[in-house]
Coordinates of C-alpha atoms in Angstrom, one line a residue:
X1 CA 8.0 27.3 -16.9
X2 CA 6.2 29.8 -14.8
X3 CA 3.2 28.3 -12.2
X4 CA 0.0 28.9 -14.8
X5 CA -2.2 26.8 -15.3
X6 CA -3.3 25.7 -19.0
X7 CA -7.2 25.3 -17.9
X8 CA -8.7 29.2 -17.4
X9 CA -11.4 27.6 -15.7
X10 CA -8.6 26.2 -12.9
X11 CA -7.2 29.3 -12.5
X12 CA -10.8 30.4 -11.2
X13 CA -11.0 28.0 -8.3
X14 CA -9.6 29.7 -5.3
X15 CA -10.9 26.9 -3.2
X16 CA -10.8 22.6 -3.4
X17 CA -11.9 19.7 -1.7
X18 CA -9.7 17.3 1.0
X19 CA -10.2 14.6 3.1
X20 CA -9.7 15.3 6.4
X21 CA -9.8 13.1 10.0
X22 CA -11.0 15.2 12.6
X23 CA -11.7 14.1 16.4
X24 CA -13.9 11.5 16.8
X25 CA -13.7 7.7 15.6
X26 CA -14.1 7.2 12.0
X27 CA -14.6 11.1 11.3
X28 CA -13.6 11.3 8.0
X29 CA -14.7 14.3 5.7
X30 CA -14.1 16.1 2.5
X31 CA -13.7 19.5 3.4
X32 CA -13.7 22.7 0.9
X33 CA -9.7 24.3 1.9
X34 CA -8.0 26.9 -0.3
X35 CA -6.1 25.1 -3.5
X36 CA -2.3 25.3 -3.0
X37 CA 0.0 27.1 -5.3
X38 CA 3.2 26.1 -5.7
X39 CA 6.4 27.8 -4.8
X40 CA 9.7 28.0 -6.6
X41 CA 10.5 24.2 -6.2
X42 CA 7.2 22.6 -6.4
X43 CA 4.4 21.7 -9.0
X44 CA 0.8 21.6 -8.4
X45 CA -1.0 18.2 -9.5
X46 CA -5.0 18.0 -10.5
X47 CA -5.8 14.5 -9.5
X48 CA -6.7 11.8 -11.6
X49 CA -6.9 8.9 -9.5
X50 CA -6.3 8.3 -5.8
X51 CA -5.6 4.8 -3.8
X52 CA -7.2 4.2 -0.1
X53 CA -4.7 1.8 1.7
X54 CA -6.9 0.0 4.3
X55 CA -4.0 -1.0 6.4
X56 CA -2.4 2.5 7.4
X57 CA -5.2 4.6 7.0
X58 CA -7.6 3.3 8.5
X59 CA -5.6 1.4 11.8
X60 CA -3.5 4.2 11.9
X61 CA -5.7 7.2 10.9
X62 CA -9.4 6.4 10.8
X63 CA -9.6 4.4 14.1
X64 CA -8.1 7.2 16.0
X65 CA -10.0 9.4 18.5
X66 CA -8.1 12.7 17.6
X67 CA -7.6 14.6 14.1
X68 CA -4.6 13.9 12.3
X69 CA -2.8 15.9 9.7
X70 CA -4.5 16.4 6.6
X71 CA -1.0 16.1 5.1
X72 CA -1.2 12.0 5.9
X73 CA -4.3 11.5 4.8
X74 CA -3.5 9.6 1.7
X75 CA -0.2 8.6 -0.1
X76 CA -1.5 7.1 -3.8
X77 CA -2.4 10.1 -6.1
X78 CA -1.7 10.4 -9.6
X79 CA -2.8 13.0 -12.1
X80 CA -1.4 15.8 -14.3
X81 CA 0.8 18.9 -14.0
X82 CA -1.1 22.3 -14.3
X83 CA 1.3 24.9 -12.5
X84 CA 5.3 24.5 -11.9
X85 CA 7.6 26.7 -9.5
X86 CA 10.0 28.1 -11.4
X87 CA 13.0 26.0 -10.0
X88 CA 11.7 23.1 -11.4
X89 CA 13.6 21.6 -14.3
X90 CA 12.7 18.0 -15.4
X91 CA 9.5 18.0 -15.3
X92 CA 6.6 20.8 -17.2
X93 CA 3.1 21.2 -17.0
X94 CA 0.8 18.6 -19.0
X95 CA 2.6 15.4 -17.9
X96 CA 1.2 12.7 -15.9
X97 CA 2.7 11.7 -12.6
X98 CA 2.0 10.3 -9.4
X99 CA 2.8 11.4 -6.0
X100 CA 2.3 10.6 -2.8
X101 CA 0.4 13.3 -1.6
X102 CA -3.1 13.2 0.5
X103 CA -6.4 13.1 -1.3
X104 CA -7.9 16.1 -2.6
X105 CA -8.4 17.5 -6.2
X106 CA -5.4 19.6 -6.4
X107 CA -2.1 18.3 -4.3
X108 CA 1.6 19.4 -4.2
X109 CA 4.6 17.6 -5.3
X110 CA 8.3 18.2 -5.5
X111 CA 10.7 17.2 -8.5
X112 CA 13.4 15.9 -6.3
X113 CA 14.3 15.0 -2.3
X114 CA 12.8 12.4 0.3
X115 CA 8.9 13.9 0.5
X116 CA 6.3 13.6 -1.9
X117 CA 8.5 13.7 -5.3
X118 CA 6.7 13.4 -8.7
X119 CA 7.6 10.5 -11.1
X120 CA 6.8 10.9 -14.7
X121 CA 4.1 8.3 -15.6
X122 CA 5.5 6.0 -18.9
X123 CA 2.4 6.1 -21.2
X124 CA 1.7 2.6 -20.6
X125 CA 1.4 2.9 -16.9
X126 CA -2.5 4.1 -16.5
X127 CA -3.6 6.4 -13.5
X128 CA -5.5 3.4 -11.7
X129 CA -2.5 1.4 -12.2
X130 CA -0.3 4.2 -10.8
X131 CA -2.2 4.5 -7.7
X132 CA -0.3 1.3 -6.7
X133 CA 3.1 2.3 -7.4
X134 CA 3.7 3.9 -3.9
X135 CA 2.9 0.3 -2.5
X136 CA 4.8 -2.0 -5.1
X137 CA 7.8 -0.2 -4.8
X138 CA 7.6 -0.9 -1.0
X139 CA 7.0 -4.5 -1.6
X140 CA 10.1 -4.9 -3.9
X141 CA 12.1 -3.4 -1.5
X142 CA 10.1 -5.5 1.1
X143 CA 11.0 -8.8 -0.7
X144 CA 14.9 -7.8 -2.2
X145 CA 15.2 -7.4 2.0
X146 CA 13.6 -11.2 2.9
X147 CA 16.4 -13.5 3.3
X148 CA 15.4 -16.3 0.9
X149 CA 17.3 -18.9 -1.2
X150 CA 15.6 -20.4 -4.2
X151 CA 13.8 -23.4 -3.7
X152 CA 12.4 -22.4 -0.3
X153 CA 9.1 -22.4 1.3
X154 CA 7.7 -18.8 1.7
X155 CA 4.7 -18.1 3.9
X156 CA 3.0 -14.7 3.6
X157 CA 0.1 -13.8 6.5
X158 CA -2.2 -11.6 5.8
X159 CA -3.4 -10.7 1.8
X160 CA -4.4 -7.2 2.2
X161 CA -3.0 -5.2 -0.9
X162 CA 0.4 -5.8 0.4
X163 CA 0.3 -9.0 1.4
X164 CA -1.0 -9.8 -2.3
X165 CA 1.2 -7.5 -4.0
X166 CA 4.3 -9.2 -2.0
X167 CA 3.1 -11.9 -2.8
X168 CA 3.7 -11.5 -6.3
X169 CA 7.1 -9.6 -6.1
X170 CA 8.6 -12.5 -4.1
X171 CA 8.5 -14.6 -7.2
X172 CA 11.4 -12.8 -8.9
X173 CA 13.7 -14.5 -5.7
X174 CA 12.6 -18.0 -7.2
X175 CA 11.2 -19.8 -4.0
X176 CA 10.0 -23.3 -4.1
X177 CA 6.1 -22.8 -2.9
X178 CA 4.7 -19.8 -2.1
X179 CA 1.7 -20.3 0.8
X180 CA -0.4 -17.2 1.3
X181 CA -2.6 -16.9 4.6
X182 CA -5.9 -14.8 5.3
X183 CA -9.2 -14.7 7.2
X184 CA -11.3 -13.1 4.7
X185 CA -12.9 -15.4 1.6
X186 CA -12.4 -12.6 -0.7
X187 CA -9.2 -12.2 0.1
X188 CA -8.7 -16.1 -0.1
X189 CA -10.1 -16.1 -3.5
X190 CA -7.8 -12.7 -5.0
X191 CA -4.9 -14.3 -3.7
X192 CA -5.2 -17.7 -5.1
X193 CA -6.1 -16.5 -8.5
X194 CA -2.7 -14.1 -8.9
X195 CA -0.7 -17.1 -8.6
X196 CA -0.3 -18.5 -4.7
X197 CA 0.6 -22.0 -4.7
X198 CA -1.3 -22.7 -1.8
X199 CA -3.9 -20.5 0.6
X200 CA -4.9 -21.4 3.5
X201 CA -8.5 -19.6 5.0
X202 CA -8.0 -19.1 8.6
X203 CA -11.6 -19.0 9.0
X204 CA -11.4 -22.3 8.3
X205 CA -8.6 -24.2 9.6
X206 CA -5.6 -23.8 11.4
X207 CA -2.7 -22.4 9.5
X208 CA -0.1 -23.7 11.5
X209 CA -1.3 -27.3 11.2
X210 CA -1.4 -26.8 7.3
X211 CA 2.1 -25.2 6.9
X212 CA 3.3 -28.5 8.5
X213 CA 1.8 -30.7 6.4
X214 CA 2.5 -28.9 3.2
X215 CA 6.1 -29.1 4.6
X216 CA 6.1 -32.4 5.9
X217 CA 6.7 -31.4 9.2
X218 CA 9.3 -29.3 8.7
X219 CA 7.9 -26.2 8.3
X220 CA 8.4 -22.4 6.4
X221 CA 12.0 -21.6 5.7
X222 CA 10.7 -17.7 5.4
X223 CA 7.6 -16.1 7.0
X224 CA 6.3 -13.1 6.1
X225 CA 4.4 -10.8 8.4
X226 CA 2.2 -8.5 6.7
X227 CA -0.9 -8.4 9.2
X228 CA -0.5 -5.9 11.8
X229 CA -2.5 -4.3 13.9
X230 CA -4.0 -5.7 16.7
X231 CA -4.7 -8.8 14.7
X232 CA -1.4 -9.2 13.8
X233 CA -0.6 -10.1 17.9
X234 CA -1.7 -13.6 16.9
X235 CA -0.2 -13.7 13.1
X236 CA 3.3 -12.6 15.0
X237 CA 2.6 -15.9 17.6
X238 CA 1.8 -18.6 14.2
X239 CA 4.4 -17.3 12.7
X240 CA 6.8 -18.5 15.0
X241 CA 4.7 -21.6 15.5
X242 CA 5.0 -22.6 11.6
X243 CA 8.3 -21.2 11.2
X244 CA 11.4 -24.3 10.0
X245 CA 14.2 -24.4 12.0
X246 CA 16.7 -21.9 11.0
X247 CA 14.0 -19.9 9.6
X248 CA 13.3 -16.4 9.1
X249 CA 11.0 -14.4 10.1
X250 CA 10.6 -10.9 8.2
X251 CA 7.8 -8.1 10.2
X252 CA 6.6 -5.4 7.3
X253 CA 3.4 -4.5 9.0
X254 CA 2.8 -2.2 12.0
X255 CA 1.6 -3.1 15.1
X256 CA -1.2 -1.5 17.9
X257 CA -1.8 -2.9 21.1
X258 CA 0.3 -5.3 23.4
X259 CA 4.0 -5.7 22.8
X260 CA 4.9 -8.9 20.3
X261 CA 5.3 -11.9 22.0
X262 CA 8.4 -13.9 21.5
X263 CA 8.8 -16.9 22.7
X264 CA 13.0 -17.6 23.5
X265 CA 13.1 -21.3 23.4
X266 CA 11.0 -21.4 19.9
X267 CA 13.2 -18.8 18.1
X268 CA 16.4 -20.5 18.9
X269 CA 18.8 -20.8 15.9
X270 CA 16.3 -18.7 14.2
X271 CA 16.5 -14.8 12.1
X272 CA 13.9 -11.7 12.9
X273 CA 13.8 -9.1 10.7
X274 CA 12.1 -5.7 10.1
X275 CA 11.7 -3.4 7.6
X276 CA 13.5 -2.6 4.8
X277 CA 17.6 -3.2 4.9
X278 CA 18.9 -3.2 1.2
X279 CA 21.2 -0.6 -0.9
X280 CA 19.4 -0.4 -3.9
X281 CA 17.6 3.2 -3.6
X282 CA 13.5 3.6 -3.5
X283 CA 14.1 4.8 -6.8
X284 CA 15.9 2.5 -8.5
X285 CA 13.5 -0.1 -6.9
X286 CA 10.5 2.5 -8.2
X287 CA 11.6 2.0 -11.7
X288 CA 11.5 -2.0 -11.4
X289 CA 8.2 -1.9 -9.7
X290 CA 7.0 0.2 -13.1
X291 CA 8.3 -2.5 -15.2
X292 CA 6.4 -5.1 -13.2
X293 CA 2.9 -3.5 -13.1
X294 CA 3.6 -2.4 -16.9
X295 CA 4.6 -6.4 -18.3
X296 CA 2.3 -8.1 -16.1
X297 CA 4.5 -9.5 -12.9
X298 CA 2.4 -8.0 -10.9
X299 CA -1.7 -7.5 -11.4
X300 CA -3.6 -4.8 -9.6
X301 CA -6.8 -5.4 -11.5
X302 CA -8.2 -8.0 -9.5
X303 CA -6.9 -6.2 -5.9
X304 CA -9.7 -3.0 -6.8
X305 CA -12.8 -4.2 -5.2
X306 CA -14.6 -0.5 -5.6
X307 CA -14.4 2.5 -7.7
X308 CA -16.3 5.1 -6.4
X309 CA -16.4 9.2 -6.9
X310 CA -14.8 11.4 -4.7
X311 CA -17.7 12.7 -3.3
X312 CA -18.1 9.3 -1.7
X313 CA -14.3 9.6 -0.3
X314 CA -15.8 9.2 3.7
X315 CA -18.0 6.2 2.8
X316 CA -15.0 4.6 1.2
X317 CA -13.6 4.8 4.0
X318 CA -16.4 3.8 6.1
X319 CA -17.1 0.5 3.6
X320 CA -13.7 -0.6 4.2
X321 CA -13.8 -0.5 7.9
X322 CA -17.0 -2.3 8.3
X323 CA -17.1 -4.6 5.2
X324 CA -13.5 -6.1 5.0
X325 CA -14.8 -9.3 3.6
X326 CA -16.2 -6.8 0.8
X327 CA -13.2 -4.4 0.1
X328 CA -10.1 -4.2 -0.6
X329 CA -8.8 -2.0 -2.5
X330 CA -10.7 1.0 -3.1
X331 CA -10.1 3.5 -6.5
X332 CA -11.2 7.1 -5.9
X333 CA -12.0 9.3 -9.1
X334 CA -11.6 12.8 -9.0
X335 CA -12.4 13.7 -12.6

């Protein structure tokens, strides 16, 4: 089908709004930029719905004194098809997709390959929900990589959106307790209300002490590092404190700041892990992340903290920089 756009109105708009990071810390702003059109392999998408995730954008995009690439500014969209290239094939203006793309009101996609490909939303997959897909998929590749035998003890530091959303995901591997840990009440609270079996407030107590009681002593057979940042200095150092013998320790997050430390004598006998190291492919592992957010295994409704209009994109932004123990995740809505 030829790259027209249903919606005369559309085809009037020559221009659009982005976010964009420009020098400075915490410059964030929605600038007007000319609306793409798509060549011969892509599709244009008006978004519907677009996800802020706190932990790379803003530690790896927001807190930065130089501009980045508009082009990384965002990773969640979804929305509907108005124009299509004409090598595209599967897919046709008027469906619904997501795509990780930046935000902005119009964004490209691709049908197939490694960088921002489309997937065809099932009608019972709403565009909020979709916003998360980019992230679930991550987690169930995430958690298919953790080395864990059922009946184990999992600990899982940190319950930003991932932390929470692995959280969830790890339960299709069958572990014996799962123990999420945070510093934020809010957090805390979402967390034990989508099913931890224990969470422990950092704010509060010390985690490492409460892991080896739950455990009698023993401590986690599996620890799950999804903190990062600087922060994350001190999660990497009780992790390794709480950690069983023969444990494992799996790093999702990213990190800023001093090397991690590892202490030789403590890991002895023990397994550190990073990433993602499995052979089922993103999509295949895209499909069953679908399946969970569409029957249930994993919730998302509880993780959106604030819906606000695009308009308000930079004060999103802003909100969940300064107010953690107020946001988490953050919905924008561009219709």
């Amino acid at each position: 089908m030829a790259a027209d756009a249903p919606d005369t109105r559309d085809n009037q708009m020559a221009t659009m709004k982005r976010l964009e990071k420009l020098n400075g810390f915490g410059n964030v702003q929605m600038v007007e930029v000319e609306r793409p059109v798509p060549e011969a392999d892509q599709l244009l998408v008006k978004v519907n719905r677009s996800l802020i995730s706190r932990g790379s954008e803003i530690f790896r995009r927001y807190v930065l004194k130089e501009a980045v690439s508009p082009d990384i500014m965002g990773y969640s969209d979804a929305g509907q098809i108005i124009a299509v290239g004409k090598g595209i094939v599967e897919l046709a203006v008027g469906q619904r997709v997501m795509v990780s793309a930046p935000h902005a009101q119009y964004v490209l996609g691709h049908e197939t390959g490694p960088r921002k490909q489309a997937y065809a939303l099932p009608d019972e997959l709403g565009y909020e929900a979709a916003t998360f897909l980019p992230l679930a998929t991550s987690s169930v590749m995430w958690m298919r990589t953790t080395p864990i035998d059922p009946g184990q003890t999992v600990v899982i530091l940190g319950q930003g959106i991932v932390g929470i959303l692995c959280a969830q995901i790890v339960r299709e591997r069958s572990p014996g307790t799962v123990i999420t840990v945070d510093a934020q009440p809010l957090r805390c609270e979402i967390s034990s209300n989508l099913g931890a079996d224990h969470v422990i407030d950092v704010s509060k107590v010390n985690s490492v002490d409460v892991v080896k009681e739950l455990t009698n002593g023993k401590g986690a057979d599996v620890v799950i590092e999804c903190v990062g940042g600087n922060a994350g200095i001190r999660s990497f150092e009780q992790a390794q404190e709480m950690l069983g013998p023969e444990g494992v320790i799996h790093l999702i997050s990213k990190y800023q700041g001093s090397p991690l430390p590892l202490d030789g004598d403590r890991f002895m006998n023990k397994q550190l892990i990073a990433g993602i190291r499995i052979d089922q492919s993103r999509d295949e592992c895209q499909s069953d992340a679908v399946q969970m957010l569409i029957d249930g295994r994993v919730r998302i409704s509880e993780l959106i903290t604030h819906r606000l209009p695009w308009e308000q994109t930079a004060d999103a932004y802003h909100l969940l920089y300064n107010k953690p123990d107020e946001a988490l995740g953050v919905i924008l809505e561009w219709d």
